[in-house]
PDB file of C-alpha atoms in Angstrom:
ATOM      1  CA  UNK A   1     -15.068  39.482   1.440  1.00  0.00           C
ATOM      2  CA  UNK A   2     -12.842  36.779   3.381  1.00  0.00           C
ATOM      3  CA  UNK A   3     -13.840  33.265   3.619  1.00  0.00           C
ATOM      4  CA  UNK A   4     -15.211  33.551   7.143  1.00  0.00           C
ATOM      5  CA  UNK A   5     -17.242  36.493   6.144  1.00  0.00           C
ATOM      6  CA  UNK A   6     -18.825  34.297   3.173  1.00  0.00           C
ATOM      7  CA  UNK A   7     -19.607  31.639   5.437  1.00  0.00           C
ATOM      8  CA  UNK A   8     -21.488  33.648   8.018  1.00  0.00           C
ATOM      9  CA  UNK A   9     -23.386  35.782   5.546  1.00  0.00           C
ATOM     10  CA  UNK A  10     -24.558  32.710   3.424  1.00  0.00           C
ATOM     11  CA  UNK A  11     -25.531  31.069   6.861  1.00  0.00           C
ATOM     12  CA  UNK A  12     -27.451  34.279   8.020  1.00  0.00           C
ATOM     13  CA  UNK A  13     -29.377  34.531   4.328  1.00  0.00           C
ATOM     14  CA  UNK A  14     -30.077  30.762   5.054  1.00  0.00           C
ATOM     15  CA  UNK A  15     -31.357  30.964   8.656  1.00  0.00           C
ATOM     16  CA  UNK A  16     -32.568  34.616   8.832  1.00  0.00           C
ATOM     17  CA  UNK A  17     -31.372  35.106  12.227  1.00  0.00           C
ATOM     18  CA  UNK A  18     -28.220  35.646  14.021  1.00  0.00           C
ATOM     19  CA  UNK A  19     -29.153  32.651  16.528  1.00  0.00           C
ATOM     20  CA  UNK A  20     -30.044  30.523  13.526  1.00  0.00           C
ATOM     21  CA  UNK A  21     -26.692  31.098  11.611  1.00  0.00           C
ATOM     22  CA  UNK A  22     -24.986  30.454  14.750  1.00  0.00           C
ATOM     23  CA  UNK A  23     -26.366  27.306  15.270  1.00  0.00           C
ATOM     24  CA  UNK A  24     -25.420  26.362  11.448  1.00  0.00           C
ATOM     25  CA  UNK A  25     -21.922  27.331  12.017  1.00  0.00           C
ATOM     26  CA  UNK A  26     -21.608  25.857  15.453  1.00  0.00           C
ATOM     27  CA  UNK A  27     -20.364  29.111  16.905  1.00  0.00           C
ATOM     28  CA  UNK A  28     -21.596  31.554  19.354  1.00  0.00           C
ATOM     29  CA  UNK A  29     -24.147  34.341  18.606  1.00  0.00           C
ATOM     30  CA  UNK A  30     -21.767  37.340  19.455  1.00  0.00           C
ATOM     31  CA  UNK A  31     -19.268  35.633  17.105  1.00  0.00           C
ATOM     32  CA  UNK A  32     -21.752  35.575  14.350  1.00  0.00           C
ATOM     33  CA  UNK A  33     -22.334  39.367  15.064  1.00  0.00           C
ATOM     34  CA  UNK A  34     -18.972  40.332  15.239  1.00  0.00           C
ATOM     35  CA  UNK A  35     -17.832  38.722  11.856  1.00  0.00           C
ATOM     36  CA  UNK A  36     -21.186  40.366  10.025  1.00  0.00           C
ATOM     37  CA  UNK A  37     -20.323  43.735  11.234  1.00  0.00           C
ATOM     38  CA  UNK A  38     -16.438  43.516  10.101  1.00  0.00           C
ATOM     39  CA  UNK A  39     -17.911  42.358   6.830  1.00  0.00           C
ATOM     40  CA  UNK A  40     -20.358  45.233   6.390  1.00  0.00           C
ATOM     41  CA  UNK A  41     -17.450  47.654   7.573  1.00  0.00           C
ATOM     42  CA  UNK A  42     -15.143  46.127   4.939  1.00  0.00           C
ATOM     43  CA  UNK A  43     -17.701  46.384   2.027  1.00  0.00           C
ATOM     44  CA  UNK A  44     -18.781  49.735   3.229  1.00  0.00           C
ATOM     45  CA  UNK A  45     -22.546  49.233   3.196  1.00  0.00           C
ATOM     46  CA  UNK A  46     -25.233  47.461   5.188  1.00  0.00           C
ATOM     47  CA  UNK A  47     -26.255  43.892   4.353  1.00  0.00           C
ATOM     48  CA  UNK A  48     -29.228  43.595   6.446  1.00  0.00           C
ATOM     49  CA  UNK A  49     -32.053  45.726   7.808  1.00  0.00           C
ATOM     50  CA  UNK A  50     -32.611  45.222  11.683  1.00  0.00           C
ATOM     51  CA  UNK A  51     -36.145  45.320  12.473  1.00  0.00           C
ATOM     52  CA  UNK A  52     -37.361  44.057  16.009  1.00  0.00           C
ATOM     53  CA  UNK A  53     -34.503  41.592  16.510  1.00  0.00           C
ATOM     54  CA  UNK A  54     -34.836  40.274  12.683  1.00  0.00           C
ATOM     55  CA  UNK A  55     -32.625  40.528   9.898  1.00  0.00           C
ATOM     56  CA  UNK A  56     -33.908  41.513   6.439  1.00  0.00           C
ATOM     57  CA  UNK A  57     -31.264  41.346   3.627  1.00  0.00           C
ATOM     58  CA  UNK A  58     -30.860  44.441   1.398  1.00  0.00           C
ATOM     59  CA  UNK A  59     -31.095  44.142  -2.281  1.00  0.00           C
ATOM     60  CA  UNK A  60     -27.348  44.333  -2.433  1.00  0.00           C
ATOM     61  CA  UNK A  61     -27.170  41.269   0.063  1.00  0.00           C
ATOM     62  CA  UNK A  62     -29.555  39.712  -2.305  1.00  0.00           C
ATOM     63  CA  UNK A  63     -27.523  40.351  -5.456  1.00  0.00           C
ATOM     64  CA  UNK A  64     -24.488  39.000  -3.404  1.00  0.00           C
ATOM     65  CA  UNK A  65     -26.020  35.857  -2.327  1.00  0.00           C
ATOM     66  CA  UNK A  66     -26.726  34.557  -5.859  1.00  0.00           C
ATOM     67  CA  UNK A  67     -22.930  34.399  -6.467  1.00  0.00           C
ATOM     68  CA  UNK A  68     -22.177  33.403  -2.863  1.00  0.00           C
ATOM     69  CA  UNK A  69     -24.314  30.376  -3.026  1.00  0.00           C
ATOM     70  CA  UNK A  70     -22.645  29.533  -5.861  1.00  0.00           C
ATOM     71  CA  UNK A  71     -19.271  29.747  -4.220  1.00  0.00           C
ATOM     72  CA  UNK A  72     -20.333  27.846  -1.034  1.00  0.00           C
ATOM     73  CA  UNK A  73     -21.389  24.951  -2.811  1.00  0.00           C
ATOM     74  CA  UNK A  74     -17.937  24.893  -4.242  1.00  0.00           C
ATOM     75  CA  UNK A  75     -16.351  25.110  -1.224  1.00  0.00           C
ATOM     76  CA  UNK A  76     -18.385  22.131   0.133  1.00  0.00           C
ATOM     77  CA  UNK A  77     -17.398  20.342  -2.683  1.00  0.00           C
ATOM     78  CA  UNK A  78     -13.599  21.183  -2.234  1.00  0.00           C
ATOM     79  CA  UNK A  79     -13.801  19.939   1.487  1.00  0.00           C
ATOM     80  CA  UNK A  80     -15.597  16.871   0.760  1.00  0.00           C
ATOM     81  CA  UNK A  81     -12.940  16.020  -1.866  1.00  0.00           C
ATOM     82  CA  UNK A  82     -10.352  17.028   0.498  1.00  0.00           C
ATOM     83  CA  UNK A  83     -11.714  14.502   3.015  1.00  0.00           C
ATOM     84  CA  UNK A  84     -11.699  11.712   0.674  1.00  0.00           C
ATOM     85  CA  UNK A  85      -8.174  12.594  -0.657  1.00  0.00           C
ATOM     86  CA  UNK A  86      -7.132  12.628   3.201  1.00  0.00           C
ATOM     87  CA  UNK A  87      -8.833   9.171   3.844  1.00  0.00           C
ATOM     88  CA  UNK A  88      -7.728   7.954   0.195  1.00  0.00           C
ATOM     89  CA  UNK A  89     -11.221   7.043  -0.385  1.00  0.00           C
ATOM     90  CA  UNK A  90     -11.567   8.405  -4.120  1.00  0.00           C
ATOM     91  CA  UNK A  91      -8.158   7.885  -5.513  1.00  0.00           C
ATOM     92  CA  UNK A  92      -7.422   5.616  -8.571  1.00  0.00           C
ATOM     93  CA  UNK A  93      -3.951   4.056  -8.521  1.00  0.00           C
ATOM     94  CA  UNK A  94      -2.082   2.270 -11.279  1.00  0.00           C
ATOM     95  CA  UNK A  95       0.311  -0.371 -10.052  1.00  0.00           C
ATOM     96  CA  UNK A  96       2.932  -2.315 -12.563  1.00  0.00           C
ATOM     97  CA  UNK A  97       5.116  -5.122 -11.412  1.00  0.00           C
ATOM     98  CA  UNK A  98       7.294  -7.441 -13.322  1.00  0.00           C
ATOM     99  CA  UNK A  99       5.477 -10.705 -13.903  1.00  0.00           C
ATOM    100  CA  UNK A 100       6.914 -12.781 -10.866  1.00  0.00           C
ATOM    101  CA  UNK A 101       6.070 -10.116  -8.465  1.00  0.00           C
ATOM    102  CA  UNK A 102       2.640  -9.760 -10.007  1.00  0.00           C
ATOM    103  CA  UNK A 103       1.622 -13.221  -8.964  1.00  0.00           C
ATOM    104  CA  UNK A 104       3.849 -13.615  -5.616  1.00  0.00           C
ATOM    105  CA  UNK A 105       3.730 -10.219  -3.874  1.00  0.00           C
ATOM    106  CA  UNK A 106       0.890  -8.231  -4.961  1.00  0.00           C
ATOM    107  CA  UNK A 107      -1.969 -10.504  -4.479  1.00  0.00           C
ATOM    108  CA  UNK A 108      -1.872 -10.475  -0.634  1.00  0.00           C
ATOM    109  CA  UNK A 109      -1.113  -6.571  -0.630  1.00  0.00           C
ATOM    110  CA  UNK A 110      -4.157  -6.184  -2.575  1.00  0.00           C
ATOM    111  CA  UNK A 111      -6.201  -7.995  -0.454  1.00  0.00           C
ATOM    112  CA  UNK A 112      -5.605  -5.704   2.568  1.00  0.00           C
ATOM    113  CA  UNK A 113      -5.670  -2.381   0.317  1.00  0.00           C
ATOM    114  CA  UNK A 114      -8.997  -3.388  -1.121  1.00  0.00           C
ATOM    115  CA  UNK A 115     -10.642  -3.761   2.464  1.00  0.00           C
ATOM    116  CA  UNK A 116      -9.033  -0.428   3.613  1.00  0.00           C
ATOM    117  CA  UNK A 117      -9.900   1.544   0.566  1.00  0.00           C
ATOM    118  CA  UNK A 118     -13.387   0.053  -0.613  1.00  0.00           C
ATOM    119  CA  UNK A 119     -14.139   3.060  -2.936  1.00  0.00           C
ATOM    120  CA  UNK A 120     -10.695   3.340  -4.307  1.00  0.00           C
ATOM    121  CA  UNK A 121      -9.779   2.040  -7.693  1.00  0.00           C
ATOM    122  CA  UNK A 122      -6.516   0.282  -8.909  1.00  0.00           C
ATOM    123  CA  UNK A 123      -5.488  -0.512 -12.218  1.00  0.00           C
ATOM    124  CA  UNK A 124      -2.855  -3.527 -12.190  1.00  0.00           C
ATOM    125  CA  UNK A 125      -0.530  -4.730 -15.057  1.00  0.00           C
ATOM    126  CA  UNK A 126       2.877  -6.559 -15.495  1.00  0.00           C
ATOM    127  CA  UNK A 127       5.668  -5.478 -17.782  1.00  0.00           C
ATOM    128  CA  UNK A 128       9.525  -6.074 -17.654  1.00  0.00           C
ATOM    129  CA  UNK A 129      11.578  -3.329 -15.848  1.00  0.00           C
ATOM    130  CA  UNK A 130      12.240  -1.309 -19.115  1.00  0.00           C
ATOM    131  CA  UNK A 131       8.865  -0.910 -19.887  1.00  0.00           C
ATOM    132  CA  UNK A 132       7.818   0.213 -16.533  1.00  0.00           C
ATOM    133  CA  UNK A 133      10.385   2.625 -16.350  1.00  0.00           C
ATOM    134  CA  UNK A 134       9.122   4.154 -19.606  1.00  0.00           C
ATOM    135  CA  UNK A 135       5.447   4.255 -18.106  1.00  0.00           C
ATOM    136  CA  UNK A 136       6.472   5.998 -14.979  1.00  0.00           C
ATOM    137  CA  UNK A 137       8.273   8.694 -16.866  1.00  0.00           C
ATOM    138  CA  UNK A 138       5.271   9.017 -19.035  1.00  0.00           C
ATOM    139  CA  UNK A 139       3.052   9.127 -16.300  1.00  0.00           C
ATOM    140  CA  UNK A 140       1.196   6.331 -17.290  1.00  0.00           C
ATOM    141  CA  UNK A 141       1.661   4.565 -13.844  1.00  0.00           C
ATOM    142  CA  UNK A 142       2.126   5.687 -10.304  1.00  0.00           C
ATOM    143  CA  UNK A 143       4.077   3.031  -8.784  1.00  0.00           C
ATOM    144  CA  UNK A 144       5.802  -0.306  -9.613  1.00  0.00           C
ATOM    145  CA  UNK A 145       7.685  -3.233  -8.257  1.00  0.00           C
ATOM    146  CA  UNK A 146      10.769  -4.556  -9.645  1.00  0.00           C
ATOM    147  CA  UNK A 147      13.789  -6.617  -8.721  1.00  0.00           C
ATOM    148  CA  UNK A 148      16.228  -4.543 -10.727  1.00  0.00           C
ATOM    149  CA  UNK A 149      17.297  -0.827  -9.855  1.00  0.00           C
ATOM    150  CA  UNK A 150      16.991   0.920 -13.165  1.00  0.00           C
ATOM    151  CA  UNK A 151      19.452   3.580 -11.874  1.00  0.00           C
ATOM    152  CA  UNK A 152      17.668   6.432 -13.848  1.00  0.00           C
ATOM    153  CA  UNK A 153      17.903  10.082 -12.863  1.00  0.00           C
ATOM    154  CA  UNK A 154      13.915  10.402 -13.206  1.00  0.00           C
ATOM    155  CA  UNK A 155      13.126   7.139 -11.373  1.00  0.00           C
ATOM    156  CA  UNK A 156      13.116   6.823  -7.334  1.00  0.00           C
ATOM    157  CA  UNK A 157      14.208   3.315  -6.418  1.00  0.00           C
ATOM    158  CA  UNK A 158      13.409   2.195  -2.669  1.00  0.00           C
ATOM    159  CA  UNK A 159      14.079  -1.135  -1.249  1.00  0.00           C
ATOM    160  CA  UNK A 160      11.158  -2.777   0.203  1.00  0.00           C
ATOM    161  CA  UNK A 161      12.561  -6.152   1.229  1.00  0.00           C
ATOM    162  CA  UNK A 162      16.002  -8.158   0.482  1.00  0.00           C
ATOM    163  CA  UNK A 163      16.349 -11.824   0.106  1.00  0.00           C
ATOM    164  CA  UNK A 164      18.755 -14.203  -1.749  1.00  0.00           C
ATOM    165  CA  UNK A 165      18.921 -16.217  -5.058  1.00  0.00           C
ATOM    166  CA  UNK A 166      17.416 -19.686  -4.449  1.00  0.00           C
ATOM    167  CA  UNK A 167      17.814 -22.900  -6.408  1.00  0.00           C
ATOM    168  CA  UNK A 168      14.828 -24.933  -7.160  1.00  0.00           C
ATOM    169  CA  UNK A 169      15.487 -28.578  -7.456  1.00  0.00           C
ATOM    170  CA  UNK A 170      13.363 -31.390  -8.736  1.00  0.00           C
ATOM    171  CA  UNK A 171      12.853 -33.903  -5.584  1.00  0.00           C
ATOM    172  CA  UNK A 172      14.406 -36.930  -7.800  1.00  0.00           C
ATOM    173  CA  UNK A 173      17.534 -34.582  -8.762  1.00  0.00           C
ATOM    174  CA  UNK A 174      21.155 -34.922  -7.016  1.00  0.00           C
ATOM    175  CA  UNK A 175      20.867 -31.223  -5.978  1.00  0.00           C
ATOM    176  CA  UNK A 176      17.655 -31.933  -3.859  1.00  0.00           C
ATOM    177  CA  UNK A 177      19.396 -34.580  -1.902  1.00  0.00           C
ATOM    178  CA  UNK A 178      21.811 -32.461   0.133  1.00  0.00           C
ATOM    179  CA  UNK A 179      21.413 -30.397   3.070  1.00  0.00           C
ATOM    180  CA  UNK A 180      22.171 -26.400   3.551  1.00  0.00           C
ATOM    181  CA  UNK A 181      23.203 -24.259   0.989  1.00  0.00           C
ATOM    182  CA  UNK A 182      23.950 -25.637  -2.659  1.00  0.00           C
ATOM    183  CA  UNK A 183      27.669 -24.961  -3.884  1.00  0.00           C
ATOM    184  CA  UNK A 184      27.535 -23.659  -7.326  1.00  0.00           C
ATOM    185  CA  UNK A 185      30.086 -26.316  -8.308  1.00  0.00           C
ATOM    186  CA  UNK A 186      27.692 -29.017  -7.330  1.00  0.00           C
ATOM    187  CA  UNK A 187      25.056 -28.265  -9.894  1.00  0.00           C
ATOM    188  CA  UNK A 188      24.773 -31.213 -12.380  1.00  0.00           C
ATOM    189  CA  UNK A 189      21.098 -31.492 -13.268  1.00  0.00           C
ATOM    190  CA  UNK A 190      20.016 -29.314 -16.480  1.00  0.00           C
ATOM    191  CA  UNK A 191      19.950 -25.793 -15.666  1.00  0.00           C
ATOM    192  CA  UNK A 192      17.009 -23.705 -16.925  1.00  0.00           C
ATOM    193  CA  UNK A 193      18.556 -19.946 -17.351  1.00  0.00           C
ATOM    194  CA  UNK A 194      17.014 -16.666 -17.738  1.00  0.00           C
ATOM    195  CA  UNK A 195      17.681 -14.761 -20.807  1.00  0.00           C
ATOM    196  CA  UNK A 196      21.042 -13.196 -21.335  1.00  0.00           C
ATOM    197  CA  UNK A 197      19.783  -9.792 -20.557  1.00  0.00           C
ATOM    198  CA  UNK A 198      18.063 -10.553 -17.254  1.00  0.00           C
ATOM    199  CA  UNK A 199      19.985  -8.970 -14.388  1.00  0.00           C
ATOM    200  CA  UNK A 200      19.674 -11.877 -11.946  1.00  0.00           C
ATOM    201  CA  UNK A 201      20.534 -14.369 -14.814  1.00  0.00           C
ATOM    202  CA  UNK A 202      23.638 -12.299 -15.141  1.00  0.00           C
ATOM    203  CA  UNK A 203      24.469 -11.980 -11.623  1.00  0.00           C
ATOM    204  CA  UNK A 204      24.475 -16.029 -11.554  1.00  0.00           C
ATOM    205  CA  UNK A 205      26.767 -15.906 -14.774  1.00  0.00           C
ATOM    206  CA  UNK A 206      29.157 -13.835 -13.054  1.00  0.00           C
ATOM    207  CA  UNK A 207      29.206 -15.798  -9.898  1.00  0.00           C
ATOM    208  CA  UNK A 208      30.198 -18.993 -12.014  1.00  0.00           C
ATOM    209  CA  UNK A 209      32.822 -17.095 -13.885  1.00  0.00           C
ATOM    210  CA  UNK A 210      34.331 -16.232 -10.661  1.00  0.00           C
ATOM    211  CA  UNK A 211      34.928 -19.524  -9.353  1.00  0.00           C
ATOM    212  CA  UNK A 212      35.769 -20.716 -12.693  1.00  0.00           C
ATOM    213  CA  UNK A 213      32.542 -22.849 -13.544  1.00  0.00           C
ATOM    214  CA  UNK A 214      30.872 -22.318 -16.761  1.00  0.00           C
ATOM    215  CA  UNK A 215      27.098 -22.645 -16.160  1.00  0.00           C
ATOM    216  CA  UNK A 216      25.714 -23.489 -19.749  1.00  0.00           C
ATOM    217  CA  UNK A 217      22.180 -24.318 -20.394  1.00  0.00           C
ATOM    218  CA  UNK A 218      20.031 -25.462 -23.418  1.00  0.00           C
ATOM    219  CA  UNK A 219      16.630 -23.868 -22.152  1.00  0.00           C
ATOM    220  CA  UNK A 220      16.048 -20.330 -21.385  1.00  0.00           C
ATOM    221  CA  UNK A 221      13.214 -18.391 -20.340  1.00  0.00           C
ATOM    222  CA  UNK A 222      12.055 -15.068 -20.188  1.00  0.00           C
ATOM    223  CA  UNK A 223      10.072 -15.215 -16.517  1.00  0.00           C
ATOM    224  CA  UNK A 224      10.915 -16.735 -13.161  1.00  0.00           C
ATOM    225  CA  UNK A 225       7.462 -17.957 -13.101  1.00  0.00           C
ATOM    226  CA  UNK A 226       8.100 -20.286 -16.286  1.00  0.00           C
ATOM    227  CA  UNK A 227      11.649 -21.436 -14.707  1.00  0.00           C
ATOM    228  CA  UNK A 228       9.601 -22.497 -11.769  1.00  0.00           C
ATOM    229  CA  UNK A 229       7.105 -24.279 -13.648  1.00  0.00           C
ATOM    230  CA  UNK A 230       9.662 -26.231 -15.755  1.00  0.00           C
ATOM    231  CA  UNK A 231      11.279 -27.484 -12.649  1.00  0.00           C
ATOM    232  CA  UNK A 232       7.894 -28.495 -11.180  1.00  0.00           C
ATOM    233  CA  UNK A 233       7.326 -30.429 -14.313  1.00  0.00           C
ATOM    234  CA  UNK A 234      10.754 -32.188 -13.901  1.00  0.00           C
ATOM    235  CA  UNK A 235      12.624 -30.471 -16.932  1.00  0.00           C
ATOM    236  CA  UNK A 236      15.530 -29.379 -14.919  1.00  0.00           C
ATOM    237  CA  UNK A 237      16.535 -27.347 -12.162  1.00  0.00           C
ATOM    238  CA  UNK A 238      16.704 -23.410 -12.023  1.00  0.00           C
ATOM    239  CA  UNK A 239      17.989 -20.493  -9.910  1.00  0.00           C
ATOM    240  CA  UNK A 240      15.277 -17.767  -9.126  1.00  0.00           C
ATOM    241  CA  UNK A 241      14.566 -15.044  -6.886  1.00  0.00           C
ATOM    242  CA  UNK A 242      13.314 -15.718  -3.385  1.00  0.00           C
ATOM    243  CA  UNK A 243       9.685 -14.747  -4.069  1.00  0.00           C
ATOM    244  CA  UNK A 244       9.162 -17.094  -6.825  1.00  0.00           C
ATOM    245  CA  UNK A 245      11.051 -19.644  -4.583  1.00  0.00           C
ATOM    246  CA  UNK A 246       8.541 -19.050  -1.964  1.00  0.00           C
ATOM    247  CA  UNK A 247       5.594 -20.053  -4.421  1.00  0.00           C
ATOM    248  CA  UNK A 248       7.264 -23.293  -5.437  1.00  0.00           C
ATOM    249  CA  UNK A 249       5.167 -26.479  -5.104  1.00  0.00           C
ATOM    250  CA  UNK A 250       6.981 -28.131  -2.269  1.00  0.00           C
ATOM    251  CA  UNK A 251       5.524 -31.784  -3.248  1.00  0.00           C
ATOM    252  CA  UNK A 252       7.398 -31.304  -6.360  1.00  0.00           C
ATOM    253  CA  UNK A 253      10.343 -29.091  -5.581  1.00  0.00           C
ATOM    254  CA  UNK A 254      13.151 -28.665  -3.002  1.00  0.00           C
ATOM    255  CA  UNK A 255      14.180 -25.105  -2.193  1.00  0.00           C
ATOM    256  CA  UNK A 256      17.769 -24.620  -1.271  1.00  0.00           C
ATOM    257  CA  UNK A 257      20.108 -21.385  -0.738  1.00  0.00           C
ATOM    258  CA  UNK A 258      23.045 -21.106  -2.884  1.00  0.00           C
ATOM    259  CA  UNK A 259      26.821 -20.819  -2.191  1.00  0.00           C
ATOM    260  CA  UNK A 260      28.021 -18.176  -2.414  1.00  0.00           C
ATOM    261  CA  UNK A 261      25.154 -16.199  -1.610  1.00  0.00           C
ATOM    262  CA  UNK A 262      23.657 -13.547  -4.189  1.00  0.00           C
ATOM    263  CA  UNK A 263      21.575 -10.724  -2.645  1.00  0.00           C
ATOM    264  CA  UNK A 264      17.969  -9.767  -4.422  1.00  0.00           C
ATOM    265  CA  UNK A 265      16.558  -6.532  -3.531  1.00  0.00           C
ATOM    266  CA  UNK A 266      12.666  -5.506  -4.004  1.00  0.00           C
ATOM    267  CA  UNK A 267      12.530  -2.214  -5.394  1.00  0.00           C
ATOM    268  CA  UNK A 268       9.477   0.343  -5.287  1.00  0.00           C
ATOM    269  CA  UNK A 269       9.645   2.484  -8.361  1.00  0.00           C
ATOM    270  CA  UNK A 270       8.213   5.951  -8.802  1.00  0.00           C
ATOM    271  CA  UNK A 271       8.447   9.132 -10.832  1.00  0.00           C
ATOM    272  CA  UNK A 272      11.157  11.303  -9.040  1.00  0.00           C
ATOM    273  CA  UNK A 273       8.447  14.102  -9.771  1.00  0.00           C
ATOM    274  CA  UNK A 274       5.435  12.792  -8.638  1.00  0.00           C
ATOM    275  CA  UNK A 275       4.916  12.263  -4.667  1.00  0.00           C
ATOM    276  CA  UNK A 276       2.601   9.028  -3.770  1.00  0.00           C
ATOM    277  CA  UNK A 277      -0.908  10.208  -2.692  1.00  0.00           C
ATOM    278  CA  UNK A 278      -2.371   8.669   0.625  1.00  0.00           C
ATOM    279  CA  UNK A 279      -3.698   5.315  -0.827  1.00  0.00           C
ATOM    280  CA  UNK A 280      -0.652   4.653  -2.597  1.00  0.00           C
ATOM    281  CA  UNK A 281       1.330   5.168   0.395  1.00  0.00           C
ATOM    282  CA  UNK A 282      -0.663   2.830   2.146  1.00  0.00           C
ATOM    283  CA  UNK A 283      -0.585   0.459  -0.379  1.00  0.00           C
ATOM    284  CA  UNK A 284       3.172   0.498  -0.157  1.00  0.00           C
ATOM    285  CA  UNK A 285       3.114  -0.491   3.266  1.00  0.00           C
ATOM    286  CA  UNK A 286       1.016  -3.458   2.330  1.00  0.00           C
ATOM    287  CA  UNK A 287       3.410  -4.647  -0.588  1.00  0.00           C
ATOM    288  CA  UNK A 288       6.211  -4.281   1.760  1.00  0.00           C
ATOM    289  CA  UNK A 289       4.227  -6.521   4.538  1.00  0.00           C
ATOM    290  CA  UNK A 290       3.274  -9.127   1.522  1.00  0.00           C
ATOM    291  CA  UNK A 291       7.045  -9.329   0.317  1.00  0.00           C
ATOM    292  CA  UNK A 292       8.419 -10.003   3.976  1.00  0.00           C
ATOM    293  CA  UNK A 293       5.741 -12.723   4.550  1.00  0.00           C
ATOM    294  CA  UNK A 294       6.946 -14.349   1.375  1.00  0.00           C
ATOM    295  CA  UNK A 295      10.605 -14.369   2.535  1.00  0.00           C
ATOM    296  CA  UNK A 296       9.692 -15.626   6.015  1.00  0.00           C
ATOM    297  CA  UNK A 297       7.867 -18.666   4.261  1.00  0.00           C
ATOM    298  CA  UNK A 298      11.262 -19.827   2.997  1.00  0.00           C
ATOM    299  CA  UNK A 299      12.522 -20.081   6.745  1.00  0.00           C
TER     300      UNK A 299
END
């Protein structure tokens, strides 16, 4: 029996008449009759006795109905699930991000996503890029945000937004007094630096070396947010990504671009073998919008 045969047969068994089945299926009576005749012809036996315009199921039809009723319930469940997946209403997502992006980009994006998908779930966590790559490859995360492209064959990296490294300077520092971009050669204050294995920290170090300037520091940190907090406390100045810079307290910190400019990309990381579902793709759009809004706030 074909799927259409099953639907018509089930409707006739429920309604007891051709007209009733047509109303249940929202099709014409001749269409119901035609499908029923084709079904009986294919099976090689009658399913109903016709008596004075009414249909009475044969014993064979009664036995078929027991199994077809189970199948019909499964079909209804499958259609409901497909509709929910299409709307993204019943999905569960696992989003990872590096610590900085977890507190600068994700909150605004999640506000929009939570409203658009009130029945979906999302598990959020922050890790460094190395742990994020491992989680994606092991299927422990669906998508992630990082400022570093791991260049791994199993990871797809997509640029969502791009900005530049920015200097955060305490208001009473000499670096906060000038206008325009801050040349690396003019850095005088205590520099709060990132750990040696940090990609952005390495970018700054190489830029200094190319200019013949050694950017030494007594204080190193693991996260850009900690570096920002230390600057706000007046410990020294630092160089961070634009998303961290956008979140700095302007009553205590002056934000300046650097010279030379150093580009920073925000990457969406996903498994190369696992395409994103509907709700996840919508979340990516909200993440992109939130990231660009952060960059716009820098002017």
